């Protein structure tokens, strides 16, 4: 288990202690005005008949920041039991030009693999999912799909051998930005190479190779897991017997991209983010909290918010306040706070960016294949030496701007887009179930219909599309 070192903590402690002292009692006079100083802000008093607004939420954040200086350690760094690890010892070329000298993939299994190894189901996770989809003797904690996996359940462990991995780039046992770079013996942080969903899926099939599983009975996933399931069906069609895609997409659309961009911007704006090199200091707690608040809004529907919270306030007899006031606000505050130490901030950046870039179109898939092939050729030429291999960049370069000018559009026609998508899934002829949720705003049903439509146009005669009308 890797722990944050204490080397930089005295300076940080001094800064935070000083800020706390200033926050409590500093009063100064500037240009003849009495000022009360709260952290980095100054609030004029003395000339107004109104008292300054109280900000208990900011007070709590400041206290939390001080507490994080000495702990607790993130919970994702404490996951040391309950999963197996596949170790890939050879260099692994990635779609965007980067490479990993080796990687680990955490996985868990349930049920028994039959004699001809034909009953395996691979469960793909969403963005922040661990491999712990269901409880088992090595980890009795309920999994994130506890109600759907097990004896006699939808994914019946009496019949099937069920596998779930933590994706490459994650932080629950698989190699990700928080892992140690074998070349430097330091954390990768943002020297970690950019990933694609395709990279994640190819790593999973290397795991299947190690288990001597040639073909899956089914590939199943929701949200980003649905993207992986579709990717597996299209790019490894001969190894997938059936596909179930739930609330996913064939290509990420602008609305979901914009929401994930807002999350990353909120996270990277936290001063403690430190361009991703925060492991030896204070974690970017505030940025993670804001990012999760944005995400949580997209995970629930408007009707559900109405039913659960309506316009009820935490303290209806008290004056309104700028901190969490409505019950919906207190819910977001609690959910986002509890997430902060449960997932690595850099993993959030990398995995969410992979979601943004997902596009099963033939042209995109082919471009990624060529880029990866170039990296593999370079590695072969250099004798598996990574010198000259680029890991890409997380952000736009300082002097780089958008290529399109205002008023000029290079957007493909809808017919071109559809034809490209159809070509991308031309090999995905497995029986496929596509599920959409009518109230889903992040992956609306139009995107589920698009998946079903392109599969049918590609010639798949066994596509079932179904919409759930529940508000959850």
Short mmCIF file of C-alpha atoms in Angstrom, two decimals:
data_model
loop_
_atom_site.label_atom_id
_atom_site.label_comp_id
_atom_site.label_asym_id
_atom_site.label_seq_id
_atom_site.Cartn_x
_atom_site.Cartn_y
_atom_site.Cartn_z
CA UNK A 1 0.00 0.00 0.00
CA UNK A 2 1.37 3.41 -0.99
CA UNK A 3 0.97 6.16 1.58
CA UNK A 4 1.46 9.88 1.26
CA UNK A 5 4.79 10.94 2.68
CA UNK A 6 5.17 13.56 5.36
CA UNK A 7 8.06 15.43 3.71
CA UNK A 8 5.99 18.40 2.64
CA UNK A 9 3.59 18.48 5.57
CA UNK A 10 5.34 20.96 7.95
CA UNK A 11 5.15 23.78 5.42
CA UNK A 12 1.56 22.94 4.55
CA UNK A 13 0.65 22.69 8.21
CA UNK A 14 2.14 26.12 8.89
CA UNK A 15 0.21 27.65 5.99
CA UNK A 16 -3.08 26.11 7.02
CA UNK A 17 -2.60 26.99 10.70
CA UNK A 18 -1.82 30.57 9.77
CA UNK A 19 -4.88 30.73 7.52
CA UNK A 20 -7.03 29.35 10.32
CA UNK A 21 -5.77 31.94 12.78
CA UNK A 22 -6.41 34.74 10.31
CA UNK A 23 -9.83 33.35 9.55
CA UNK A 24 -10.89 33.40 13.20
CA UNK A 25 -10.03 36.87 14.40
CA UNK A 26 -8.12 39.13 12.01
CA UNK A 27 -9.50 42.63 11.80
CA UNK A 28 -7.70 45.31 9.90
CA UNK A 29 -8.22 48.82 8.56
CA UNK A 30 -7.67 49.56 4.88
CA UNK A 31 -8.23 53.04 3.48
CA UNK A 32 -10.13 54.01 6.59
CA UNK A 33 -12.48 51.01 6.48
CA UNK A 34 -12.66 48.32 9.11
CA UNK A 35 -12.24 44.92 7.44
CA UNK A 36 -12.80 41.40 8.78
CA UNK A 37 -10.56 38.84 7.08
CA UNK A 38 -11.86 35.33 6.44
CA UNK A 39 -9.25 33.09 4.84
CA UNK A 40 -8.41 34.73 1.50
CA UNK A 41 -11.46 37.01 1.39
CA UNK A 42 -11.95 40.39 3.04
CA UNK A 43 -15.38 41.55 4.13
CA UNK A 44 -15.91 45.27 4.88
CA UNK A 45 -17.84 45.97 8.07
CA UNK A 46 -18.75 49.10 9.98
CA UNK A 47 -20.56 51.04 7.23
CA UNK A 48 -23.39 48.56 6.68
CA UNK A 49 -26.31 48.00 8.96
CA UNK A 50 -26.35 44.34 7.93
CA UNK A 51 -24.12 41.71 9.54
CA UNK A 52 -21.87 39.67 7.24
CA UNK A 53 -23.35 36.42 5.96
CA UNK A 54 -22.14 33.28 7.70
CA UNK A 55 -20.64 30.49 5.61
CA UNK A 56 -20.66 27.27 7.64
CA UNK A 57 -20.02 25.26 4.47
CA UNK A 58 -16.76 27.13 3.85
CA UNK A 59 -15.81 26.72 7.49
CA UNK A 60 -16.30 22.98 7.14
CA UNK A 61 -14.21 22.87 3.96
CA UNK A 62 -11.37 24.72 5.66
CA UNK A 63 -11.52 22.34 8.64
CA UNK A 64 -11.60 19.37 6.27
CA UNK A 65 -8.53 20.67 4.44
CA UNK A 66 -6.61 20.89 7.71
CA UNK A 67 -7.71 17.40 8.69
CA UNK A 68 -6.54 15.97 5.37
CA UNK A 69 -3.00 17.10 6.08
CA UNK A 70 -2.53 14.24 8.52
CA UNK A 71 -5.16 11.82 7.20
CA UNK A 72 -7.29 9.85 6.83
CA UNK A 73 -5.74 8.01 3.95
CA UNK A 74 -7.95 7.59 0.87
CA UNK A 75 -10.02 4.43 1.08
CA UNK A 76 -8.96 3.38 -2.43
CA UNK A 77 -5.42 2.97 -1.06
CA UNK A 78 -6.66 0.51 1.55
CA UNK A 79 -8.23 -2.03 -0.82
CA UNK A 80 -5.69 -4.79 -0.29
CA UNK A 81 -7.80 -7.94 -0.14
CA UNK A 82 -10.69 -9.56 -1.93
CA UNK A 83 -9.47 -9.37 -5.50
CA UNK A 84 -7.00 -11.21 -7.73
CA UNK A 85 -4.45 -9.49 -9.95
CA UNK A 86 -3.49 -10.27 -13.52
CA UNK A 87 0.02 -8.96 -14.19
CA UNK A 88 0.89 -8.23 -17.80
CA UNK A 89 4.68 -8.18 -17.91
CA UNK A 90 5.22 -7.06 -21.52
CA UNK A 91 5.09 -3.46 -22.80
CA UNK A 92 1.56 -2.42 -23.66
CA UNK A 93 1.07 0.09 -26.48
CA UNK A 94 -1.91 2.42 -26.16
CA UNK A 95 -4.19 4.02 -28.73
CA UNK A 96 -3.07 7.62 -28.23
CA UNK A 97 0.64 6.92 -28.63
CA UNK A 98 1.59 6.14 -25.03
CA UNK A 99 2.72 2.88 -23.50
CA UNK A 100 2.99 1.05 -20.22
CA UNK A 101 6.05 -1.06 -19.46
CA UNK A 102 3.69 -3.47 -17.70
CA UNK A 103 0.33 -3.30 -15.96
CA UNK A 104 -1.85 -4.94 -13.32
CA UNK A 105 -5.55 -5.61 -13.74
CA UNK A 106 -7.59 -6.29 -10.58
CA UNK A 107 -10.47 -8.71 -11.00
CA UNK A 108 -12.94 -10.79 -9.00
CA UNK A 109 -14.89 -13.90 -9.96
CA UNK A 110 -18.05 -15.71 -8.88
CA UNK A 111 -19.40 -19.12 -9.86
CA UNK A 112 -17.52 -21.97 -11.52
CA UNK A 113 -15.97 -22.14 -14.97
CA UNK A 114 -17.34 -25.21 -16.76
CA UNK A 115 -15.27 -27.90 -18.44
CA UNK A 116 -15.26 -26.35 -21.92
CA UNK A 117 -14.82 -22.84 -20.48
CA UNK A 118 -17.87 -21.55 -22.31
CA UNK A 119 -19.96 -20.08 -19.48
CA UNK A 120 -17.95 -16.93 -18.65
CA UNK A 121 -19.70 -13.55 -18.39
CA UNK A 122 -17.60 -10.40 -18.27
CA UNK A 123 -19.09 -7.49 -16.31
CA UNK A 124 -17.77 -4.07 -17.36
CA UNK A 125 -17.83 -1.26 -14.81
CA UNK A 126 -18.84 2.37 -14.98
CA UNK A 127 -16.39 5.22 -14.48
CA UNK A 128 -15.63 4.78 -10.77
CA UNK A 129 -16.53 1.12 -10.30
CA UNK A 130 -14.24 -1.38 -8.60
CA UNK A 131 -14.08 -5.07 -9.43
CA UNK A 132 -16.29 -5.75 -6.39
CA UNK A 133 -19.61 -6.19 -8.17
CA UNK A 134 -20.84 -8.79 -5.65
CA UNK A 135 -19.87 -10.04 -2.21
CA UNK A 136 -17.89 -13.26 -1.73
CA UNK A 137 -15.99 -15.02 1.10
CA UNK A 138 -12.84 -12.90 0.58
CA UNK A 139 -14.85 -9.66 0.71
CA UNK A 140 -18.23 -9.81 2.41
CA UNK A 141 -19.10 -6.19 1.70
CA UNK A 142 -22.10 -5.92 -0.69
CA UNK A 143 -21.00 -5.17 -4.25
CA UNK A 144 -22.25 -2.42 -6.49
CA UNK A 145 -24.43 -4.94 -8.43
CA UNK A 146 -25.26 -7.12 -5.42
CA UNK A 147 -28.95 -7.45 -6.34
CA UNK A 148 -28.28 -8.64 -9.89
CA UNK A 149 -25.48 -11.17 -9.44
CA UNK A 150 -25.76 -14.40 -7.45
CA UNK A 151 -27.53 -17.70 -7.11
CA UNK A 152 -30.84 -17.61 -8.99
CA UNK A 153 -30.44 -13.91 -9.85
CA UNK A 154 -30.36 -12.19 -13.25
CA UNK A 155 -26.71 -13.12 -13.66
CA UNK A 156 -26.93 -16.57 -12.12
CA UNK A 157 -23.71 -17.75 -10.50
CA UNK A 158 -25.13 -21.29 -10.39
CA UNK A 159 -24.92 -21.31 -14.18
CA UNK A 160 -22.21 -18.82 -15.08
CA UNK A 161 -18.63 -17.95 -14.22
CA UNK A 162 -18.78 -14.19 -13.69
CA UNK A 163 -15.75 -11.91 -13.99
CA UNK A 164 -15.47 -8.22 -13.19
CA UNK A 165 -12.37 -6.03 -13.50
CA UNK A 166 -11.33 -2.63 -12.28
CA UNK A 167 -10.51 -0.87 -15.54
CA UNK A 168 -7.03 0.09 -16.58
CA UNK A 169 -6.58 3.64 -15.31
CA UNK A 170 -8.66 3.00 -12.19
CA UNK A 171 -7.52 3.03 -8.57
CA UNK A 172 -8.88 -0.18 -7.06
CA UNK A 173 -5.98 -2.51 -7.74
CA UNK A 174 -5.47 -1.92 -11.46
CA UNK A 175 -2.62 0.18 -12.83
CA UNK A 176 -3.55 3.84 -12.97
CA UNK A 177 -2.12 7.32 -12.34
CA UNK A 178 -1.75 6.57 -8.62
CA UNK A 179 0.37 3.46 -9.29
CA UNK A 180 4.16 3.35 -9.19
CA UNK A 181 5.94 3.86 -12.49
CA UNK A 182 8.50 1.01 -12.66
CA UNK A 183 10.94 3.25 -14.51
CA UNK A 184 11.01 6.05 -11.92
CA UNK A 185 9.73 4.25 -8.79
CA UNK A 186 7.49 7.28 -8.23
CA UNK A 187 3.77 7.62 -8.79
CA UNK A 188 2.81 8.12 -12.40
CA UNK A 189 0.49 11.04 -11.53
CA UNK A 190 -0.08 12.92 -14.81
CA UNK A 191 2.86 11.28 -16.54
CA UNK A 192 0.42 8.39 -16.94
CA UNK A 193 -0.47 7.96 -20.63
CA UNK A 194 -3.89 8.83 -21.99
CA UNK A 195 -6.21 5.85 -22.41
CA UNK A 196 -9.08 4.87 -24.66
CA UNK A 197 -12.02 2.62 -23.84
CA UNK A 198 -10.54 0.28 -26.46
CA UNK A 199 -7.32 0.09 -24.41
CA UNK A 200 -9.32 -0.92 -21.35
CA UNK A 201 -11.14 -3.66 -23.26
CA UNK A 202 -7.99 -5.06 -24.89
CA UNK A 203 -6.47 -5.36 -21.40
CA UNK A 204 -9.52 -7.33 -20.27
CA UNK A 205 -9.12 -9.77 -23.15
CA UNK A 206 -5.49 -10.30 -22.16
CA UNK A 207 -6.84 -11.30 -18.75
CA UNK A 208 -9.22 -13.73 -20.47
CA UNK A 209 -6.26 -15.19 -22.35
CA UNK A 210 -4.51 -15.82 -19.05
CA UNK A 211 -7.63 -17.66 -17.82
CA UNK A 212 -7.73 -19.73 -21.04
CA UNK A 213 -11.16 -18.37 -21.93
CA UNK A 214 -11.45 -18.15 -25.70
CA UNK A 215 -15.02 -16.91 -25.91
CA UNK A 216 -17.38 -15.16 -23.50
CA UNK A 217 -20.92 -16.33 -23.04
CA UNK A 218 -21.82 -12.66 -22.68
CA UNK A 219 -20.35 -9.18 -22.27
CA UNK A 220 -22.44 -6.93 -20.01
CA UNK A 221 -22.14 -3.32 -18.84
CA UNK A 222 -23.91 -0.06 -18.02
CA UNK A 223 -22.82 3.53 -18.70
CA UNK A 224 -19.10 3.34 -19.51
CA UNK A 225 -19.51 -0.41 -19.02
CA UNK A 226 -22.00 -0.37 -21.89
CA UNK A 227 -19.39 1.37 -24.05
CA UNK A 228 -16.94 -1.40 -23.19
CA UNK A 229 -19.52 -4.09 -23.97
CA UNK A 230 -20.18 -2.56 -27.40
CA UNK A 231 -16.46 -2.19 -28.00
CA UNK A 232 -15.89 -5.85 -27.09
CA UNK A 233 -18.67 -6.95 -29.45
CA UNK A 234 -17.34 -4.88 -32.35
CA UNK A 235 -13.58 -5.33 -31.97
CA UNK A 236 -13.48 -8.85 -30.50
CA UNK A 237 -16.62 -10.20 -32.16
CA UNK A 238 -15.34 -13.77 -32.49
CA UNK A 239 -14.84 -13.91 -28.71
CA UNK A 240 -18.20 -12.54 -27.54
CA UNK A 241 -21.35 -14.69 -27.62
CA UNK A 242 -23.91 -12.10 -26.49
CA UNK A 243 -23.95 -8.40 -25.63
CA UNK A 244 -25.96 -6.39 -23.11
CA UNK A 245 -25.50 -2.62 -23.24
CA UNK A 246 -27.34 -0.51 -20.65
CA UNK A 247 -27.56 3.30 -20.75
CA UNK A 248 -24.51 3.74 -22.95
CA UNK A 249 -23.76 5.19 -26.39
CA UNK A 250 -22.08 4.38 -29.67
CA UNK A 251 -20.20 7.70 -29.44
CA UNK A 252 -20.09 10.30 -26.71
CA UNK A 253 -22.35 13.26 -27.44
CA UNK A 254 -21.69 16.96 -26.75
CA UNK A 255 -23.95 17.21 -23.69
CA UNK A 256 -22.24 14.42 -21.76
CA UNK A 257 -18.82 15.64 -22.91
CA UNK A 258 -19.63 19.12 -21.61
CA UNK A 259 -20.72 17.79 -18.22
CA UNK A 260 -17.58 15.72 -17.79
CA UNK A 261 -15.46 18.67 -18.92
CA UNK A 262 -17.06 20.82 -16.22
CA UNK A 263 -16.19 18.14 -13.66
CA UNK A 264 -12.56 18.03 -14.75
CA UNK A 265 -12.29 21.82 -14.77
CA UNK A 266 -13.66 22.03 -11.22
CA UNK A 267 -11.18 19.38 -10.10
CA UNK A 268 -8.12 20.84 -11.82
CA UNK A 269 -8.94 24.32 -10.48
CA UNK A 270 -8.33 23.14 -6.92
CA UNK A 271 -4.95 24.64 -5.85
CA UNK A 272 -4.08 21.33 -4.21
CA UNK A 273 -4.43 19.51 -7.54
CA UNK A 274 -0.89 20.64 -8.34
CA UNK A 275 -1.11 19.44 -11.95
CA UNK A 276 -1.80 15.94 -10.68
CA UNK A 277 1.21 15.68 -8.32
CA UNK A 278 -0.71 15.80 -5.06
CA UNK A 279 0.09 12.39 -3.58
CA UNK A 280 2.66 13.73 -1.10
CA UNK A 281 0.48 16.62 0.04
CA UNK A 282 -3.13 17.58 0.59
CA UNK A 283 -5.55 15.88 -1.79
CA UNK A 284 -7.67 18.11 -4.09
CA UNK A 285 -10.66 17.59 -1.84
CA UNK A 286 -12.64 20.70 -2.83
CA UNK A 287 -12.20 20.06 -6.55
CA UNK A 288 -13.28 16.45 -6.18
CA UNK A 289 -16.31 17.50 -4.18
CA UNK A 290 -17.41 19.99 -6.83
CA UNK A 291 -16.80 17.49 -9.61
CA UNK A 292 -18.88 14.85 -7.85
CA UNK A 293 -21.69 17.32 -7.21
CA UNK A 294 -21.92 18.00 -10.95
CA UNK A 295 -21.84 14.27 -11.70
CA UNK A 296 -24.50 13.40 -9.12
CA UNK A 297 -26.97 15.77 -10.79
CA UNK A 298 -26.60 13.75 -13.99
CA UNK A 299 -27.07 10.38 -12.27
CA UNK A 300 -30.63 11.11 -11.15
CA UNK A 301 -33.72 12.33 -12.98
CA UNK A 302 -35.77 15.46 -12.39
CA UNK A 303 -38.89 13.49 -11.38
CA UNK A 304 -36.84 11.57 -8.82
CA UNK A 305 -35.56 14.82 -7.30
CA UNK A 306 -39.15 16.07 -7.10
CA UNK A 307 -40.36 12.91 -5.38
CA UNK A 308 -37.48 12.62 -2.92
CA UNK A 309 -36.89 16.26 -2.02
CA UNK A 310 -39.31 18.65 -3.71
CA UNK A 311 -38.64 22.20 -2.49
CA UNK A 312 -38.24 21.21 1.14
CA UNK A 313 -35.61 23.04 3.12
CA UNK A 314 -33.32 21.79 5.87
CA UNK A 315 -34.55 24.42 8.33
CA UNK A 316 -37.72 26.02 6.91
CA UNK A 317 -38.15 28.33 9.93
CA UNK A 318 -34.70 29.87 9.46
CA UNK A 319 -33.70 32.63 6.99
CA UNK A 320 -32.33 31.40 3.65
CA UNK A 321 -28.60 30.77 3.49
CA UNK A 322 -26.05 30.56 0.68
CA UNK A 323 -24.68 27.22 1.88
CA UNK A 324 -26.70 23.99 1.63
CA UNK A 325 -30.27 25.05 2.41
CA UNK A 326 -32.70 22.94 0.38
CA UNK A 327 -32.73 19.21 1.06
CA UNK A 328 -31.53 18.56 -2.47
CA UNK A 329 -28.50 20.72 -1.67
CA UNK A 330 -27.76 18.88 1.56
CA UNK A 331 -27.99 15.60 -0.38
CA UNK A 332 -25.49 16.78 -3.00
CA UNK A 333 -23.22 18.08 -0.26
CA UNK A 334 -23.25 14.76 1.58
CA UNK A 335 -22.87 12.56 -1.50
CA UNK A 336 -20.01 14.59 -2.92
CA UNK A 337 -18.19 14.75 0.41
CA UNK A 338 -18.37 10.99 0.90
CA UNK A 339 -16.92 10.41 -2.57
CA UNK A 340 -13.81 12.56 -2.14
CA UNK A 341 -11.63 9.93 -0.47
CA UNK A 342 -13.21 6.99 -2.29
CA UNK A 343 -11.73 7.62 -5.73
CA UNK A 344 -8.47 8.99 -7.05
CA UNK A 345 -8.75 12.43 -8.67
CA UNK A 346 -6.32 11.57 -11.47
CA UNK A 347 -8.25 8.40 -12.28
CA UNK A 348 -11.37 10.55 -12.58
CA UNK A 349 -9.58 12.75 -15.12
CA UNK A 350 -8.19 9.93 -17.21
CA UNK A 351 -11.20 7.61 -17.22
CA UNK A 352 -13.71 10.40 -17.86
CA UNK A 353 -11.59 11.63 -20.78
CA UNK A 354 -11.60 8.11 -22.22
CA UNK A 355 -15.40 8.23 -22.05
CA UNK A 356 -15.45 11.56 -23.91
CA UNK A 357 -13.27 10.17 -26.68
CA UNK A 358 -15.31 7.00 -27.15
CA UNK A 359 -16.58 6.56 -30.70
CA UNK A 360 -17.17 3.13 -32.24
CA UNK A 361 -17.09 4.59 -35.79
CA UNK A 362 -14.90 2.73 -38.26
CA UNK A 363 -12.81 5.80 -39.11
CA UNK A 364 -12.04 6.55 -35.45
CA UNK A 365 -11.29 2.92 -34.60
CA UNK A 366 -8.97 2.61 -37.59
CA UNK A 367 -7.12 5.81 -36.70
CA UNK A 368 -6.52 4.53 -33.18
CA UNK A 369 -5.35 1.18 -34.54
CA UNK A 370 -2.79 2.87 -36.79
CA UNK A 371 -1.53 5.07 -33.94
CA UNK A 372 -1.12 2.04 -31.71
CA UNK A 373 0.61 0.08 -34.47
CA UNK A 374 3.11 2.92 -34.89
CA UNK A 375 3.89 2.79 -31.18
CA UNK A 376 4.27 -1.00 -31.31
CA UNK A 377 6.66 -0.67 -34.28
CA UNK A 378 8.69 1.92 -32.39
CA UNK A 379 8.90 -0.38 -29.38
CA UNK A 380 9.94 -3.28 -31.59
CA UNK A 381 12.60 -1.17 -33.31
CA UNK A 382 13.97 0.07 -29.98
CA UNK A 383 13.91 -3.35 -28.36
CA UNK A 384 10.96 -2.49 -26.10
CA UNK A 385 12.68 0.75 -25.06
CA UNK A 386 10.06 3.46 -24.51
CA UNK A 387 12.39 6.27 -25.58
CA UNK A 388 10.60 8.53 -28.05
CA UNK A 389 7.13 7.25 -27.17
CA UNK A 390 4.72 10.09 -26.34
CA UNK A 391 2.18 9.79 -23.55
CA UNK A 392 0.00 12.55 -24.97
CA UNK A 393 -1.18 15.59 -23.07
CA UNK A 394 -4.01 16.04 -20.61
CA UNK A 395 -4.74 19.65 -21.64
CA UNK A 396 -4.51 21.84 -24.74
CA UNK A 397 -1.10 23.46 -25.24
CA UNK A 398 -0.79 27.10 -24.21
CA UNK A 399 -0.58 28.43 -27.76
CA UNK A 400 -2.99 25.94 -29.25
CA UNK A 401 -6.47 26.99 -30.23
CA UNK A 402 -9.54 25.39 -31.78
CA UNK A 403 -8.99 24.53 -35.42
CA UNK A 404 -12.42 25.61 -36.63
CA UNK A 405 -13.20 29.30 -37.14
CA UNK A 406 -16.47 30.88 -36.02
CA UNK A 407 -19.14 30.32 -38.62
CA UNK A 408 -17.24 27.56 -40.38
CA UNK A 409 -18.44 24.02 -39.82
CA UNK A 410 -16.61 20.81 -40.68
CA UNK A 411 -19.36 18.67 -39.20
CA UNK A 412 -20.19 15.51 -41.11
CA UNK A 413 -23.69 14.98 -42.35
CA UNK A 414 -25.91 12.72 -40.29
CA UNK A 415 -25.82 10.14 -43.06
CA UNK A 416 -22.01 10.10 -43.02
CA UNK A 417 -21.97 9.70 -39.24
CA UNK A 418 -24.45 6.83 -39.31
CA UNK A 419 -22.64 5.04 -42.13
CA UNK A 420 -19.35 5.34 -40.27
CA UNK A 421 -20.94 3.95 -37.09
CA UNK A 422 -22.52 1.07 -39.03
CA UNK A 423 -19.13 0.22 -40.53
CA UNK A 424 -17.67 0.25 -37.02
CA UNK A 425 -20.03 -2.48 -35.79
CA UNK A 426 -20.14 -4.57 -38.97
CA UNK A 427 -18.70 -7.58 -37.14
CA UNK A 428 -20.98 -7.32 -34.09
CA UNK A 429 -23.51 -9.98 -35.08
CA UNK A 430 -24.10 -11.43 -31.60
CA UNK A 431 -27.57 -11.48 -30.04
CA UNK A 432 -27.72 -8.06 -28.37
CA UNK A 433 -29.94 -6.46 -25.75
CA UNK A 434 -29.90 -2.66 -25.61
CA UNK A 435 -31.54 -1.09 -22.56
CA UNK A 436 -32.39 2.58 -22.16
CA UNK A 437 -33.95 4.54 -19.30
CA UNK A 438 -36.50 7.17 -20.31
CA UNK A 439 -35.51 9.58 -17.54
CA UNK A 440 -31.74 9.31 -18.16
CA UNK A 441 -30.27 12.73 -19.02
CA UNK A 442 -26.62 11.68 -19.37
CA UNK A 443 -27.33 8.81 -21.78
CA UNK A 444 -30.81 9.57 -23.14
CA UNK A 445 -32.82 6.91 -24.92
CA UNK A 446 -32.04 8.46 -28.30
CA UNK A 447 -28.47 7.23 -27.82
CA UNK A 448 -29.67 3.72 -26.96
CA UNK A 449 -31.85 3.73 -30.07
CA UNK A 450 -28.80 4.76 -32.07
CA UNK A 451 -26.91 1.68 -30.84
CA UNK A 452 -29.79 -0.63 -31.79
CA UNK A 453 -30.27 1.09 -35.16
CA UNK A 454 -26.65 0.87 -36.29
CA UNK A 455 -26.43 -2.78 -35.26
CA UNK A 456 -29.54 -3.59 -37.28
CA UNK A 457 -28.30 -1.62 -40.28
CA UNK A 458 -25.02 -3.53 -40.07
CA UNK A 459 -27.02 -6.75 -40.51
CA UNK A 460 -27.50 -7.98 -36.95
CA UNK A 461 -30.87 -9.77 -36.92
CA UNK A 462 -30.90 -10.42 -33.17
CA UNK A 463 -31.11 -6.96 -31.61
CA UNK A 464 -33.64 -6.35 -28.83
CA UNK A 465 -34.25 -2.78 -27.71
CA UNK A 466 -36.15 -2.02 -24.52
CA UNK A 467 -36.89 1.16 -22.60
CA UNK A 468 -37.38 1.30 -18.85
CA UNK A 469 -39.96 3.90 -17.83
CA UNK A 470 -39.01 4.07 -14.15
CA UNK A 471 -37.79 7.45 -12.94
CA UNK A 472 -34.72 6.02 -11.23
#
